[in-house]
PDB file of C-alpha atoms in Angstrom:
ATOM      1  CA  MET A   1      67.478 103.244 109.728  1.00  0.00           C
ATOM      2  CA  SER A   2      68.550 105.866 107.214  1.00  0.00           C
ATOM      3  CA  TYR A   3      72.152 106.943 106.758  1.00  0.00           C
ATOM      4  CA  SER A   4      73.375 110.424 105.927  1.00  0.00           C
ATOM      5  CA  LYS A   5      75.975 111.167 103.275  1.00  0.00           C
ATOM      6  CA  LYS A   6      78.493 111.696 106.073  1.00  0.00           C
ATOM      7  CA  ASP A   7      77.680 108.246 107.480  1.00  0.00           C
ATOM      8  CA  ILE A   8      78.196 106.616 104.088  1.00  0.00           C
ATOM      9  CA  LEU A   9      81.410 108.534 103.356  1.00  0.00           C
ATOM     10  CA  THR A  10      82.849 107.729 106.786  1.00  0.00           C
ATOM     11  CA  SER A  11      81.865 104.062 106.518  1.00  0.00           C
ATOM     12  CA  ILE A  12      83.421 103.649 103.062  1.00  0.00           C
ATOM     13  CA  SER A  13      86.661 105.265 104.224  1.00  0.00           C
ATOM     14  CA  PHE A  14      86.644 103.133 107.377  1.00  0.00           C
ATOM     15  CA  MET A  15      85.955  99.960 105.373  1.00  0.00           C
ATOM     16  CA  LEU A  16      88.801 100.673 102.941  1.00  0.00           C
ATOM     17  CA  PHE A  17      91.142 101.267 105.842  1.00  0.00           C
ATOM     18  CA  ILE A  18      90.186  98.006 107.559  1.00  0.00           C
ATOM     19  CA  LEU A  19      90.532  95.954 104.370  1.00  0.00           C
ATOM     20  CA  SER A  20      93.834  97.511 103.307  1.00  0.00           C
ATOM     21  CA  PHE A  21      95.231  97.346 106.846  1.00  0.00           C
ATOM     22  CA  ALA A  22      94.298  93.659 107.143  1.00  0.00           C
ATOM     23  CA  ILE A  23      96.122  92.831 103.903  1.00  0.00           C
ATOM     24  CA  VAL A  24      99.185  94.946 104.699  1.00  0.00           C
ATOM     25  CA  PHE A  25      99.393  93.533 108.220  1.00  0.00           C
ATOM     26  CA  ALA A  26      99.146  89.929 106.985  1.00  0.00           C
ATOM     27  CA  VAL A  27     101.828  90.509 104.341  1.00  0.00           C
ATOM     28  CA  PHE A  28     104.310  92.004 106.791  1.00  0.00           C
ATOM     29  CA  PHE A  29     103.453  89.725 109.713  1.00  0.00           C
ATOM     30  CA  LYS A  30     106.595  87.566 109.528  1.00  0.00           C
ATOM     31  CA  PRO A  31     105.789  85.360 112.567  1.00  0.00           C
ATOM     32  CA  LEU A  32     103.101  83.650 110.486  1.00  0.00           C
ATOM     33  CA  TYR A  33     105.728  82.406 108.042  1.00  0.00           C
ATOM     34  CA  TYR A  34     108.071  81.415 110.857  1.00  0.00           C
ATOM     35  CA  PHE A  35     105.225  79.350 112.301  1.00  0.00           C
ATOM     36  CA  ASP A  36     104.591  77.726 108.921  1.00  0.00           C
ATOM     37  CA  ILE A  37     108.241  76.767 108.531  1.00  0.00           C
ATOM     38  CA  ASP A  38     107.611  74.244 111.297  1.00  0.00           C
ATOM     39  CA  HIS A  39     103.911  73.632 110.703  1.00  0.00           C
ATOM     40  CA  LEU A  40     104.341  72.878 106.991  1.00  0.00           C
ATOM     41  CA  LYS A  41     107.702  71.152 107.533  1.00  0.00           C
ATOM     42  CA  LEU A  42     109.442  73.414 105.016  1.00  0.00           C
ATOM     43  CA  VAL A  43     112.934  72.495 106.194  1.00  0.00           C
ATOM     44  CA  GLU A  44     112.284  68.806 105.519  1.00  0.00           C
ATOM     45  CA  ASN A  45     110.398  69.407 102.272  1.00  0.00           C
ATOM     46  CA  THR A  46     112.786  71.946 100.723  1.00  0.00           C
ATOM     47  CA  ARG A  47     116.119  70.869 102.274  1.00  0.00           C
ATOM     48  CA  TYR A  48     116.954  74.468 103.131  1.00  0.00           C
ATOM     49  CA  THR A  49     117.902  75.362 106.700  1.00  0.00           C
ATOM     50  CA  TYR A  50     115.562  77.269 108.973  1.00  0.00           C
ATOM     51  CA  GLN A  51     117.901  80.263 108.819  1.00  0.00           C
ATOM     52  CA  GLN A  52     117.976  80.218 104.993  1.00  0.00           C
ATOM     53  CA  LEU A  53     114.183  80.125 104.795  1.00  0.00           C
ATOM     54  CA  LYS A  54     113.869  82.929 107.311  1.00  0.00           C
ATOM     55  CA  GLU A  55     116.492  85.201 105.730  1.00  0.00           C
ATOM     56  CA  ASN A  56     115.219  84.855 102.159  1.00  0.00           C
ATOM     57  CA  TYR A  57     111.629  85.421 103.257  1.00  0.00           C
ATOM     58  CA  GLN A  58     112.726  88.547 105.128  1.00  0.00           C
ATOM     59  CA  ILE A  59     114.397  89.805 101.933  1.00  0.00           C
ATOM     60  CA  LEU A  60     111.170  89.242  99.979  1.00  0.00           C
ATOM     61  CA  ILE A  61     108.982  91.017 102.543  1.00  0.00           C
ATOM     62  CA  HIS A  62     111.402  93.926 102.924  1.00  0.00           C
ATOM     63  CA  TYR A  63     111.257  94.324  99.140  1.00  0.00           C
ATOM     64  CA  GLN A  64     107.463  94.775  99.294  1.00  0.00           C
ATOM     65  CA  SER A  65     107.721  97.856 101.520  1.00  0.00           C
ATOM     66  CA  ILE A  66     106.836 101.204  99.992  1.00  0.00           C
ATOM     67  CA  PHE A  67     109.900 102.601 101.735  1.00  0.00           C
ATOM     68  CA  TYR A  68     112.257 100.303  99.835  1.00  0.00           C
ATOM     69  CA  GLN A  69     112.920 101.035  96.157  1.00  0.00           C
ATOM     70  CA  GLY A  70     115.927  98.818  95.488  1.00  0.00           C
ATOM     71  CA  LYS A  71     116.237  95.568  93.573  1.00  0.00           C
ATOM     72  CA  LEU A  72     115.132  92.158  94.777  1.00  0.00           C
ATOM     73  CA  VAL A  73     118.152  89.918  95.280  1.00  0.00           C
ATOM     74  CA  PHE A  74     117.745  86.664  97.174  1.00  0.00           C
ATOM     75  CA  LYS A  75     120.604  85.330  99.215  1.00  0.00           C
ATOM     76  CA  ASP A  76     120.184  81.670  98.267  1.00  0.00           C
ATOM     77  CA  PHE A  77     117.943  81.616  95.178  1.00  0.00           C
ATOM     78  CA  ILE A  78     118.350  82.362  91.503  1.00  0.00           C
ATOM     79  CA  MET A  79     115.528  84.235  89.781  1.00  0.00           C
ATOM     80  CA  SER A  80     114.288  84.228  86.194  1.00  0.00           C
ATOM     81  CA  GLU A  81     113.302  87.339  84.243  1.00  0.00           C
ATOM     82  CA  GLY A  82     109.661  86.301  84.477  1.00  0.00           C
ATOM     83  CA  GLY A  83     109.998  85.865  88.241  1.00  0.00           C
ATOM     84  CA  ARG A  84     111.584  89.290  88.581  1.00  0.00           C
ATOM     85  CA  ILE A  85     108.748  90.895  86.588  1.00  0.00           C
ATOM     86  CA  HIS A  86     106.126  89.127  88.688  1.00  0.00           C
ATOM     87  CA  PHE A  87     107.631  90.305  91.963  1.00  0.00           C
ATOM     88  CA  GLU A  88     107.808  93.850  90.584  1.00  0.00           C
ATOM     89  CA  GLU A  89     104.096  93.656  89.745  1.00  0.00           C
ATOM     90  CA  VAL A  90     103.311  92.298  93.206  1.00  0.00           C
ATOM     91  CA  LYS A  91     105.335  95.107  94.771  1.00  0.00           C
ATOM     92  CA  ARG A  92     103.355  97.751  92.843  1.00  0.00           C
ATOM     93  CA  ILE A  93     100.090  96.235  94.083  1.00  0.00           C
ATOM     94  CA  PHE A  94     101.280  96.180  97.683  1.00  0.00           C
ATOM     95  CA  GLU A  95     102.585  99.734  97.395  1.00  0.00           C
ATOM     96  CA  VAL A  96      99.137 100.883  96.258  1.00  0.00           C
ATOM     97  CA  LEU A  97      97.566  99.046  99.204  1.00  0.00           C
ATOM     98  CA  GLN A  98     100.029 100.681 101.616  1.00  0.00           C
ATOM     99  CA  VAL A  99      99.196 104.126 100.222  1.00  0.00           C
ATOM    100  CA  ILE A 100      95.459 103.389 100.517  1.00  0.00           C
ATOM    101  CA  CYS A 101      95.995 102.232 104.094  1.00  0.00           C
ATOM    102  CA  LEU A 102      97.864 105.410 105.048  1.00  0.00           C
ATOM    103  CA  LEU A 103      95.447 107.759 103.279  1.00  0.00           C
ATOM    104  CA  THR A 104      92.296 106.112 104.604  1.00  0.00           C
ATOM    105  CA  PHE A 105      93.773 106.086 108.104  1.00  0.00           C
ATOM    106  CA  CYS A 106      94.049 109.872 107.880  1.00  0.00           C
ATOM    107  CA  THR A 107      90.624 110.447 106.309  1.00  0.00           C
ATOM    108  CA  THR A 108      88.912 107.956 108.623  1.00  0.00           C
ATOM    109  CA  SER A 109      90.490 109.502 111.721  1.00  0.00           C
ATOM    110  CA  ILE A 110      89.219 112.954 110.739  1.00  0.00           C
ATOM    111  CA  LEU A 111      85.742 111.769 109.714  1.00  0.00           C
ATOM    112  CA  VAL A 112      85.270 109.573 112.781  1.00  0.00           C
ATOM    113  CA  TYR A 113      86.379 112.394 115.086  1.00  0.00           C
ATOM    114  CA  LYS A 114      83.859 114.774 113.517  1.00  0.00           C
ATOM    115  CA  GLN A 115      81.043 112.226 113.642  1.00  0.00           C
ATOM    116  CA  ILE A 116      81.612 111.373 117.299  1.00  0.00           C
ATOM    117  CA  LYS A 117      81.909 115.041 118.189  1.00  0.00           C
ATOM    118  CA  GLN A 118      78.453 115.537 116.627  1.00  0.00           C
ATOM    119  CA  LYS A 119      77.186 112.462 118.509  1.00  0.00           C
ATOM    120  CA  GLU A 120      76.566 110.550 115.284  1.00  0.00           C
ATOM    121  CA  TYR A 121      77.328 106.850 115.698  1.00  0.00           C
ATOM    122  CA  ARG A 122      75.332 105.080 112.987  1.00  0.00           C
ATOM    123  CA  PHE A 123      78.390 104.879 110.746  1.00  0.00           C
ATOM    124  CA  PHE A 124      79.865 102.248 113.096  1.00  0.00           C
ATOM    125  CA  LYS A 125      77.015  99.879 112.232  1.00  0.00           C
ATOM    126  CA  LEU A 126      77.230 100.632 108.511  1.00  0.00           C
ATOM    127  CA  THR A 127      81.000 100.097 108.575  1.00  0.00           C
ATOM    128  CA  ALA A 128      80.515  96.696 110.206  1.00  0.00           C
ATOM    129  CA  VAL A 129      77.971  95.666 107.561  1.00  0.00           C
ATOM    130  CA  LEU A 130      80.027  96.892 104.587  1.00  0.00           C
ATOM    131  CA  THR A 131      83.251  95.418 105.930  1.00  0.00           C
ATOM    132  CA  ILE A 132      81.850  91.972 106.614  1.00  0.00           C
ATOM    133  CA  VAL A 133      80.304  91.373 103.175  1.00  0.00           C
ATOM    134  CA  ILE A 134      83.484  90.919 101.090  1.00  0.00           C
ATOM    135  CA  PRO A 135      85.353  88.520 103.405  1.00  0.00           C
ATOM    136  CA  LEU A 136      82.239  86.388 103.926  1.00  0.00           C
ATOM    137  CA  ILE A 137      81.781  85.953 100.170  1.00  0.00           C
ATOM    138  CA  LEU A 138      85.465  85.187  99.623  1.00  0.00           C
ATOM    139  CA  SER A 139      85.527  82.847 102.620  1.00  0.00           C
ATOM    140  CA  PHE A 140      82.691  80.840 101.133  1.00  0.00           C
ATOM    141  CA  PHE A 141      84.563  80.326  97.858  1.00  0.00           C
ATOM    142  CA  ALA A 142      87.803  79.626  99.733  1.00  0.00           C
ATOM    143  CA  PHE A 143      86.066  76.992 101.836  1.00  0.00           C
ATOM    144  CA  VAL A 144      84.642  75.340  98.724  1.00  0.00           C
ATOM    145  CA  ASP A 145      87.919  75.400  96.747  1.00  0.00           C
ATOM    146  CA  PHE A 146      90.807  77.616  97.853  1.00  0.00           C
ATOM    147  CA  GLU A 147      93.026  76.490  94.980  1.00  0.00           C
ATOM    148  CA  HIS A 148      90.464  77.624  92.411  1.00  0.00           C
ATOM    149  CA  LEU A 149      90.031  80.956  94.213  1.00  0.00           C
ATOM    150  CA  PHE A 150      93.824  81.361  94.339  1.00  0.00           C
ATOM    151  CA  ILE A 151      94.189  80.719  90.596  1.00  0.00           C
ATOM    152  CA  THR A 152      91.226  82.936  89.689  1.00  0.00           C
ATOM    153  CA  PHE A 153      92.657  85.779  91.766  1.00  0.00           C
ATOM    154  CA  HIS A 154      95.973  85.636  89.901  1.00  0.00           C
ATOM    155  CA  GLN A 155      94.235  85.456  86.521  1.00  0.00           C
ATOM    156  CA  LEU A 156      92.201  88.560  87.343  1.00  0.00           C
ATOM    157  CA  VAL A 157      94.990  90.626  88.902  1.00  0.00           C
ATOM    158  CA  PHE A 158      97.850  89.799  86.536  1.00  0.00           C
ATOM    159  CA  SER A 159      97.780  90.226  82.762  1.00  0.00           C
ATOM    160  CA  ASN A 160     100.461  87.574  82.168  1.00  0.00           C
ATOM    161  CA  ASP A 161     101.371  84.091  83.369  1.00  0.00           C
ATOM    162  CA  TYR A 162     104.622  84.991  85.110  1.00  0.00           C
ATOM    163  CA  TRP A 163     102.960  83.983  88.384  1.00  0.00           C
ATOM    164  CA  LEU A 164     103.205  80.370  87.191  1.00  0.00           C
ATOM    165  CA  PHE A 165     106.701  79.780  88.522  1.00  0.00           C
ATOM    166  CA  ASN A 166     109.029  77.075  87.281  1.00  0.00           C
ATOM    167  CA  PRO A 167     110.717  75.684  90.443  1.00  0.00           C
ATOM    168  CA  ARG A 168     113.953  75.109  88.521  1.00  0.00           C
ATOM    169  CA  LEU A 169     114.175  78.725  87.381  1.00  0.00           C
ATOM    170  CA  ASP A 170     112.563  80.304  90.449  1.00  0.00           C
ATOM    171  CA  PRO A 171     113.190  77.998  93.428  1.00  0.00           C
ATOM    172  CA  ILE A 172     111.744  80.652  95.789  1.00  0.00           C
ATOM    173  CA  ILE A 173     108.320  79.171  95.006  1.00  0.00           C
ATOM    174  CA  ASN A 174     109.355  75.983  96.803  1.00  0.00           C
ATOM    175  CA  ILE A 175     109.432  77.826 100.127  1.00  0.00           C
ATOM    176  CA  LEU A 176     106.088  79.575  99.502  1.00  0.00           C
ATOM    177  CA  PRO A 177     103.527  76.748  99.398  1.00  0.00           C
ATOM    178  CA  GLU A 178      99.848  77.360  98.687  1.00  0.00           C
ATOM    179  CA  SER A 179      98.993  76.416 102.269  1.00  0.00           C
ATOM    180  CA  PHE A 180     100.981  79.407 103.515  1.00  0.00           C
ATOM    181  CA  PHE A 181      98.915  81.756 101.330  1.00  0.00           C
ATOM    182  CA  MET A 182      95.765  80.129 102.669  1.00  0.00           C
ATOM    183  CA  HIS A 183      96.935  80.931 106.190  1.00  0.00           C
ATOM    184  CA  CYS A 184      97.571  84.540 105.126  1.00  0.00           C
ATOM    185  CA  PHE A 185      94.039  84.665 103.729  1.00  0.00           C
ATOM    186  CA  MET A 186      92.653  83.282 106.994  1.00  0.00           C
ATOM    187  CA  LEU A 187      94.538  85.940 108.971  1.00  0.00           C
ATOM    188  CA  ILE A 188      93.154  88.695 106.715  1.00  0.00           C
ATOM    189  CA  VAL A 189      89.596  87.409 107.123  1.00  0.00           C
ATOM    190  CA  PHE A 190      90.028  87.176 110.892  1.00  0.00           C
ATOM    191  CA  ILE A 191      91.282  90.766 111.165  1.00  0.00           C
ATOM    192  CA  VAL A 192      88.443  92.061 108.986  1.00  0.00           C
ATOM    193  CA  LEU A 193      85.711  90.142 110.826  1.00  0.00           C
ATOM    194  CA  PHE A 194      87.132  91.088 114.223  1.00  0.00           C
ATOM    195  CA  SER A 195      87.269  94.765 113.183  1.00  0.00           C
ATOM    196  CA  ALA A 196      83.660  94.589 111.974  1.00  0.00           C
ATOM    197  CA  PHE A 197      82.655  93.003 115.283  1.00  0.00           C
ATOM    198  CA  ILE A 198      84.389  95.772 117.254  1.00  0.00           C
ATOM    199  CA  CYS A 199      82.665  98.443 115.152  1.00  0.00           C
ATOM    200  CA  TYR A 200      79.280  96.889 115.811  1.00  0.00           C
ATOM    201  CA  LYS A 201      79.944  96.583 119.544  1.00  0.00           C
ATOM    202  CA  ILE A 202      80.960 100.263 119.652  1.00  0.00           C
ATOM    203  CA  TYR A 203      77.695 101.131 117.906  1.00  0.00           C
ATOM    204  CA  GLN A 204      75.724  99.094 120.454  1.00  0.00           C
ATOM    205  CA  HIS A 205      77.585 100.778 123.316  1.00  0.00           C
ATOM    206  CA  TYR A 206      76.688 104.253 122.115  1.00  0.00           C
ATOM    207  CA  GLN A 207      73.089 103.243 121.384  1.00  0.00           C
ATOM    208  CA  LYS A 208      72.648 101.942 124.929  1.00  0.00           C
ATOM    209  CA  LYS A 209      74.236 105.121 126.257  1.00  0.00           C
ATOM    210  CA  ILE A 210      71.808 107.268 124.242  1.00  0.00           C
ATOM    211  CA  LEU A 211      68.787 105.201 125.358  1.00  0.00           C
ATOM    212  CA  THR A 212      69.893 105.428 128.992  1.00  0.00           C
ATOM    213  CA  ILE A 213      70.153 109.222 128.767  1.00  0.00           C
ATOM    214  CA  ASP A 214      66.763 109.480 127.009  1.00  0.00           C
ATOM    215  CA  ASN A 215      65.078 107.245 129.585  1.00  0.00           C
ATOM    216  CA  HIS A 216      66.631 109.233 132.400  1.00  0.00           C
ATOM    217  CA  GLU A 217      65.365 112.503 130.923  1.00  0.00           C
ATOM    218  CA  LEU A 218      61.860 111.056 130.517  1.00  0.00           C
ATOM    219  CA  TYR A 219      61.924 109.812 134.103  1.00  0.00           C
ATOM    220  CA  THR A 220      62.975 113.219 135.477  1.00  0.00           C
ATOM    221  CA  LEU A 221      60.181 114.875 133.494  1.00  0.00           C
TER     222      LEU A 221
END
């Protein structure tokens, strides 16, 4: 099966939207953290109340929004200069991802509409293939050693070591255990794989529809 330039362009835009949406959704999906407060026994392990954990996490997530440009001030935690710089760097990354998500939503909507209007559906299959590759590779490394993947990611993304928090200077790290980030990663992978599956099923649906019409036309002839 050969793909046209329109198929490739649409699939790349669609893939970028799915990946960026999955990350943005996981970051702002607060119920996952609320679940982990109990699942990871954060109240017992950190000695903060459930309400304190929830409120300070909400402050952190609200800070990551592209629509918020104020300072990060926790209600119950002090923060070092290095910690402040790190969170600013994280915010810039998430802001870029939010912009990519919004832009690719617009471009993908237009491109998909035009492709469907022209009865071109191959891009759904290509999108599924392109989208599934990255999470499968990362999932393999995460399964082998998530901690190593986590450290490598930070070393590649950040040009400093401010992400290595000192719990005494930045106690916020105590309420953000590595296991929570692993659960975020799992949610991202699930969203991406599920989206790829849906794209492929849509492609199969249209292919069956086309074959049915073709067979019907041959039969009537």
